[in-house]
Structure formats: structure tokens, C-alpha cells
N, C-alpha and C. Protein backbone atom coordinates (compact mmCIF):
# COMPACT_ATOMS: atom_id res chain seq x y z
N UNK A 1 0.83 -1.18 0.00
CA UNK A 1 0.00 0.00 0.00
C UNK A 1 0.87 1.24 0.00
N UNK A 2 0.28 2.40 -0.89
CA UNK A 2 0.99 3.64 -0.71
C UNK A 2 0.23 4.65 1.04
N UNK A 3 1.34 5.18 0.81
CA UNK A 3 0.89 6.09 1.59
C UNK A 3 -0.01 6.93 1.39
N UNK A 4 -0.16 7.36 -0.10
CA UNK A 4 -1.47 8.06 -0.18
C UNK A 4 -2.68 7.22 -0.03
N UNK A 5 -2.46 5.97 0.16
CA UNK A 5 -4.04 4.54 0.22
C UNK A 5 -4.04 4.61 1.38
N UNK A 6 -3.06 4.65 2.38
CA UNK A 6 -3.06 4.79 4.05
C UNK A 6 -3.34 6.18 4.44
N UNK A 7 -3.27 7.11 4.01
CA UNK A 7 -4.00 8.47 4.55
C UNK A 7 -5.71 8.62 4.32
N UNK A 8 -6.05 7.82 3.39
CA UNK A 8 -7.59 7.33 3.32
C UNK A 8 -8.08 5.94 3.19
N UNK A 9 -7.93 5.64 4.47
CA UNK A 9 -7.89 4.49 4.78
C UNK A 9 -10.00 3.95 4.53
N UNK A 10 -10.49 4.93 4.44
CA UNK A 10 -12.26 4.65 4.29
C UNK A 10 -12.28 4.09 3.17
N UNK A 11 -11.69 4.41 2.32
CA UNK A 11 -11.89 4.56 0.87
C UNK A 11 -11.31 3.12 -0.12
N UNK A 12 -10.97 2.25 1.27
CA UNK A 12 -10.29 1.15 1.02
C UNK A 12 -10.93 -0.25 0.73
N UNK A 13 -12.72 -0.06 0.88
CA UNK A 13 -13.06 -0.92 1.04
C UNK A 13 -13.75 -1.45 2.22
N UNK A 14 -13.86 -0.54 3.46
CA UNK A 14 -13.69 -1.34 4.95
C UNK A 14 -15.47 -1.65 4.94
N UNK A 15 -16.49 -1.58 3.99
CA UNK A 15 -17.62 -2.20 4.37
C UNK A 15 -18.68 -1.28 4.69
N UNK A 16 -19.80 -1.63 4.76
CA UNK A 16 -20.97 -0.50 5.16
C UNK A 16 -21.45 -0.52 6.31
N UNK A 17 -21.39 0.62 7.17
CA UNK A 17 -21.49 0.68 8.34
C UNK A 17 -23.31 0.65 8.95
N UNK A 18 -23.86 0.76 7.75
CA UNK A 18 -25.29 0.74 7.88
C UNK A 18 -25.91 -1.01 8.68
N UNK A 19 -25.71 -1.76 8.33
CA UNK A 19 -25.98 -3.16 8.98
C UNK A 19 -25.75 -2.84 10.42
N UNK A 20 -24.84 -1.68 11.58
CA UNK A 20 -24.23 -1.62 12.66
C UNK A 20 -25.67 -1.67 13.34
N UNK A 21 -25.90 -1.74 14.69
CA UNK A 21 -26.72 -1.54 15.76
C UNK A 21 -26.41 -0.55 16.08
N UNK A 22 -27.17 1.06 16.69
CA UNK A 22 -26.70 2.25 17.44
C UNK A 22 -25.42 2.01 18.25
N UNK A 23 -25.27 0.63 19.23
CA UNK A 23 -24.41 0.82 19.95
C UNK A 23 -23.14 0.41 19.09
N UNK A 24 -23.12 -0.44 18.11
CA UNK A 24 -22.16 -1.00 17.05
C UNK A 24 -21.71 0.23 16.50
N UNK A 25 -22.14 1.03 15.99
CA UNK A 25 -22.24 2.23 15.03
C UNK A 25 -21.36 2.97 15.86
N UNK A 26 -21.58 3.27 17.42
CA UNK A 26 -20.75 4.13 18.19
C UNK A 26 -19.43 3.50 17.92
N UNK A 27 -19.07 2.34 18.48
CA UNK A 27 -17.91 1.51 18.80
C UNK A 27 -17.02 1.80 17.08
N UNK A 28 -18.20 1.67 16.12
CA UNK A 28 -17.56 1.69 14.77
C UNK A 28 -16.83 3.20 14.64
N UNK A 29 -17.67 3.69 15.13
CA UNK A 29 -16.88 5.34 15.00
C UNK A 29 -15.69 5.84 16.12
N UNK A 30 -15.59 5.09 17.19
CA UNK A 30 -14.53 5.29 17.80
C UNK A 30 -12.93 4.29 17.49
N UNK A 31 -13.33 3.57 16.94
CA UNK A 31 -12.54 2.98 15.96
C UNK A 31 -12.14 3.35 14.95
N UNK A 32 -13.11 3.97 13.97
CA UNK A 32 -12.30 4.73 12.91
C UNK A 32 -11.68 6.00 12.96
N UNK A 33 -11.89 6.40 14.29
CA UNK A 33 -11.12 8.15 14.95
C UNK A 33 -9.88 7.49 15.27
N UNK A 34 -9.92 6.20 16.45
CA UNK A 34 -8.63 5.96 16.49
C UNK A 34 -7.44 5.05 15.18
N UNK A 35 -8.34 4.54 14.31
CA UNK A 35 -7.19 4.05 13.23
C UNK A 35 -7.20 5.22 12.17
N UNK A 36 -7.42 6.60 12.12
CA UNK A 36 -7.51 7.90 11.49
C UNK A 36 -6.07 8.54 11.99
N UNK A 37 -6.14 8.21 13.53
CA UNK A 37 -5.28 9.13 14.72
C UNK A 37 -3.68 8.53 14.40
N UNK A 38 -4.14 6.64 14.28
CA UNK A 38 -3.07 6.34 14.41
C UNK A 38 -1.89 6.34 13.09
N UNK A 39 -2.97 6.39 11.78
CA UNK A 39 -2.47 6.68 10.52
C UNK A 39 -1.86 8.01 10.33
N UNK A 40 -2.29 8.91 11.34
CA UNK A 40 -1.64 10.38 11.20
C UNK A 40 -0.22 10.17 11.61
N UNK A 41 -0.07 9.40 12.75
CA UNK A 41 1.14 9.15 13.37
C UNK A 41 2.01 7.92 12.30
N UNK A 42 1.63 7.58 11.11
CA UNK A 42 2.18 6.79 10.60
C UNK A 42 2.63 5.48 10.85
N UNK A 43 1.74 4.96 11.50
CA UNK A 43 1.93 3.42 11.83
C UNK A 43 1.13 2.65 11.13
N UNK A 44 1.63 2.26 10.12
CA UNK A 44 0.75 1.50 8.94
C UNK A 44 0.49 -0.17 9.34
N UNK A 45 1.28 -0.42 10.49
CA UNK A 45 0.71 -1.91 10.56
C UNK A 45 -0.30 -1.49 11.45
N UNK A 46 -0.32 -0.78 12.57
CA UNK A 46 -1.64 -0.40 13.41
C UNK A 46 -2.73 -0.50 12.40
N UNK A 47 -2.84 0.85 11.41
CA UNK A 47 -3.64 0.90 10.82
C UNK A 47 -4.48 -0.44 10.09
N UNK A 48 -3.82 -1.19 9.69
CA UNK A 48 -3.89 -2.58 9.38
C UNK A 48 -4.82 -2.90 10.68
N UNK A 49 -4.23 -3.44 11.11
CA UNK A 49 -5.00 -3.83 12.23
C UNK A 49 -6.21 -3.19 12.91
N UNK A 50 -6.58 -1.95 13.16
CA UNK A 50 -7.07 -1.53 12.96
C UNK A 50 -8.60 -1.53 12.03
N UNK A 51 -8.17 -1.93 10.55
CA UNK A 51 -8.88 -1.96 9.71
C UNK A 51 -9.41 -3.21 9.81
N UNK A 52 -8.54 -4.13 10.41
CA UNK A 52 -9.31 -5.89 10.08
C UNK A 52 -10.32 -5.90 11.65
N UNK A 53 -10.18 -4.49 12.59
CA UNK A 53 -11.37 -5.21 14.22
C UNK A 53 -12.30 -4.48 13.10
N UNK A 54 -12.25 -3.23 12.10
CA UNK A 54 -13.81 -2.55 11.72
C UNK A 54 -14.02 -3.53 10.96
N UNK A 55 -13.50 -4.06 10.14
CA UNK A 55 -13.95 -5.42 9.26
C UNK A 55 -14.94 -6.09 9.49
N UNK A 56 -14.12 -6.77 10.61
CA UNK A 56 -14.92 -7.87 11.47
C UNK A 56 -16.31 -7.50 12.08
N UNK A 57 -15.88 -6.11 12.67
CA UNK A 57 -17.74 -5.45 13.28
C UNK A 57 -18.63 -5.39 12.45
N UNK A 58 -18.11 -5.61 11.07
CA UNK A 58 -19.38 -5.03 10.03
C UNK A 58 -19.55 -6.61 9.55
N UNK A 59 -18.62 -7.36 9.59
CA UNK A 59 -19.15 -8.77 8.83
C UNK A 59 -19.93 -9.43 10.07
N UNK A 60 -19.15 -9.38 10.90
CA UNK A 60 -20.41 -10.32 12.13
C UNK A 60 -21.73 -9.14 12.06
N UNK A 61 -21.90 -8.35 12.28
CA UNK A 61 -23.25 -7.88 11.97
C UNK A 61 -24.16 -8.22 10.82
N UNK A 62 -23.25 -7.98 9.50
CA UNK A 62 -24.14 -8.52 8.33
C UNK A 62 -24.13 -10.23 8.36
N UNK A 63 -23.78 -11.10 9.48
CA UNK A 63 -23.51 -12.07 9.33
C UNK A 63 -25.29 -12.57 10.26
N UNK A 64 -25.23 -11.69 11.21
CA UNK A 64 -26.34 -12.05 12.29
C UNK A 64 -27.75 -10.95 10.98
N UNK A 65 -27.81 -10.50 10.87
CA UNK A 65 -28.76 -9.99 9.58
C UNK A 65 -29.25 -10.92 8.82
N UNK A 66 -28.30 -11.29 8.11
CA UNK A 66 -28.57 -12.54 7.12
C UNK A 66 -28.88 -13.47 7.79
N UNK A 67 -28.17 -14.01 9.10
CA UNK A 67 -28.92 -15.38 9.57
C UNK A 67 -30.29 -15.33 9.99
N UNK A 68 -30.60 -13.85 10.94
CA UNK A 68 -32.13 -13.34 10.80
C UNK A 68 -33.18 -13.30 9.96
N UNK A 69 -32.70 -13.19 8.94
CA UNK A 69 -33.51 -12.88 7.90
C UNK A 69 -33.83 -14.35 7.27
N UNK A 70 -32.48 -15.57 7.38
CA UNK A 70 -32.90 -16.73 6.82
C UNK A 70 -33.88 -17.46 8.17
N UNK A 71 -33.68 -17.27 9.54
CA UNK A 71 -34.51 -17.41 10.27
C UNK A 71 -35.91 -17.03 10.23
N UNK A 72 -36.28 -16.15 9.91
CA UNK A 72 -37.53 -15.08 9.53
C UNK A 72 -37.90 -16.66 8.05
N UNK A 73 -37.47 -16.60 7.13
CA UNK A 73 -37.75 -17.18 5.94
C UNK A 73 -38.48 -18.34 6.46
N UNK A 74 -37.26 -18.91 6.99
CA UNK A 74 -37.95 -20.32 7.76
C UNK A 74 -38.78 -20.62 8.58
N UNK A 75 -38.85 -19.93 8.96
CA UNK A 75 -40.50 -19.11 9.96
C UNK A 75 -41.31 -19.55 9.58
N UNK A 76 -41.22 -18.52 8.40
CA UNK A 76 -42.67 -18.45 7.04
C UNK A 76 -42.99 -19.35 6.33
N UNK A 77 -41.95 -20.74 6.04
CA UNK A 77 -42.38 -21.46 5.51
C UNK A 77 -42.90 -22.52 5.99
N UNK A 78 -42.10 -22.57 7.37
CA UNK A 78 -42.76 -23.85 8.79
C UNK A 78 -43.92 -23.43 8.71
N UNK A 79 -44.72 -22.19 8.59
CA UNK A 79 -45.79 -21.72 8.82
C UNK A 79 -47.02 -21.80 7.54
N UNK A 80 -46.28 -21.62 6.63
CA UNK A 80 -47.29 -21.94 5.34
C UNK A 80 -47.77 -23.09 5.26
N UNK A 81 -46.31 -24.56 5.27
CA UNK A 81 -46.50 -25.41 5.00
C UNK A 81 -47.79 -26.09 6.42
N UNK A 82 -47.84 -25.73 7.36
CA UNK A 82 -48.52 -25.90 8.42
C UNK A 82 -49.73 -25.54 8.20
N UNK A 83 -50.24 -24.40 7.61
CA UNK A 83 -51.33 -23.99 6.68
C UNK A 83 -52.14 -24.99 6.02
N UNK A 84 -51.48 -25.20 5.23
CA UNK A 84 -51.61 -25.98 4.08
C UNK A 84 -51.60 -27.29 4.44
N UNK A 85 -51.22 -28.05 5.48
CA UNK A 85 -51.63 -29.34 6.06
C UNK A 85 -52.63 -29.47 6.86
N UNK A 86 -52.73 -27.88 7.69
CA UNK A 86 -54.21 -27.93 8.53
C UNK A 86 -55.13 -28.13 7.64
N UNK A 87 -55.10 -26.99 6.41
CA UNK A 87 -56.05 -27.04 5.35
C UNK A 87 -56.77 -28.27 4.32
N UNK A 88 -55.40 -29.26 4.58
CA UNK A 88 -55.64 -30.40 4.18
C UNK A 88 -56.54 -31.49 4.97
N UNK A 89 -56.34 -31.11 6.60
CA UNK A 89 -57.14 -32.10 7.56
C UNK A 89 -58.33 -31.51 7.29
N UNK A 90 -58.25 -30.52 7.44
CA UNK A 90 -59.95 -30.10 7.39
C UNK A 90 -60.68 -30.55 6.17
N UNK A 91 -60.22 -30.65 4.98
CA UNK A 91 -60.90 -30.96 3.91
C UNK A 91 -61.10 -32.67 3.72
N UNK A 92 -60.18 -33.53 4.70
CA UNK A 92 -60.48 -34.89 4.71
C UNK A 92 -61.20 -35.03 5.63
């Protein structure tokens, strides 16, 4: 990496902070003040590091989202198909 890719370190890829929870979202932003702070001071492996804990906050979040959402799915279909078998007793 250049140094001009390490002075904008956002711009690198690090993920969308929108999936965060309010309290995630805080933690996400005090994290990116301090790997901002520490890139000023030029410590590019910090920064690294740094960049892989915001990583991680945004993939385990979009990770529990998606499993929600396939939870939610499966819900709906335990529930249809349950429908549709009550619907079946009743008609025999």
C-alpha cells in the first residue's frame, strides 16, 4: 500500500457501516477516529489492524442480519406449509 491509500484508509473498502446496531455504530466510530489518529502518526501496521477489528464489526453484523432474515424465511415457511396441512385435515 501507498501512503497516499493509508492516509484514506475509508476509501479502502472497509464495508458499510449501515448493517451496525446504534451501539455498534458508536464503537464503529470510535474505531475509525482511532485508526484515522493512528495513521496520522504513521503506523501502517496499526492501521492494518485496525482496519481488520472494523472489518470484522461489520461482517459479524451482516452475518447475524442474514442469519435473521434466513430465520424469519424459515418461519414463514414452517408456517405456510402448516397452513396448508391444517387445510388439508380439514378438507379430509
Amino acid at each position: 500500500m501507498t501512503s497516499g491509500a493509508l492516509s484514506r484508509p475509508w476509501r479502502l473498502g472497509l464495508g458499510d457501516a449501515s448493517y451496525l446496531l446504534p451501539d455498534e455504530k458508536e464503537l464503529y466510530t470510535l474505531l475509525r477516529q482511532r485508526v484515522s489518529y493512528i495513521n496520522r502518526q504513521g503506523h501502517s501496521e496499526a492501521v492494518l489492524g485496525g482496519r481488520v477489528l472494523l472489518e470484522r464489526l461489520v461482517a459479524a453484523r451482516r452475518a447475524r442480519t442474514l442469519r435473521n432474515a434466513l430465520e424469519s424465511h424459515h418461519q414463514l415457511i414452517a408456517l405456510s406449509s402448516c397452513d396448508e396441512e391444517c387445510r388439508w385435515q380439514r378438507s379430509n
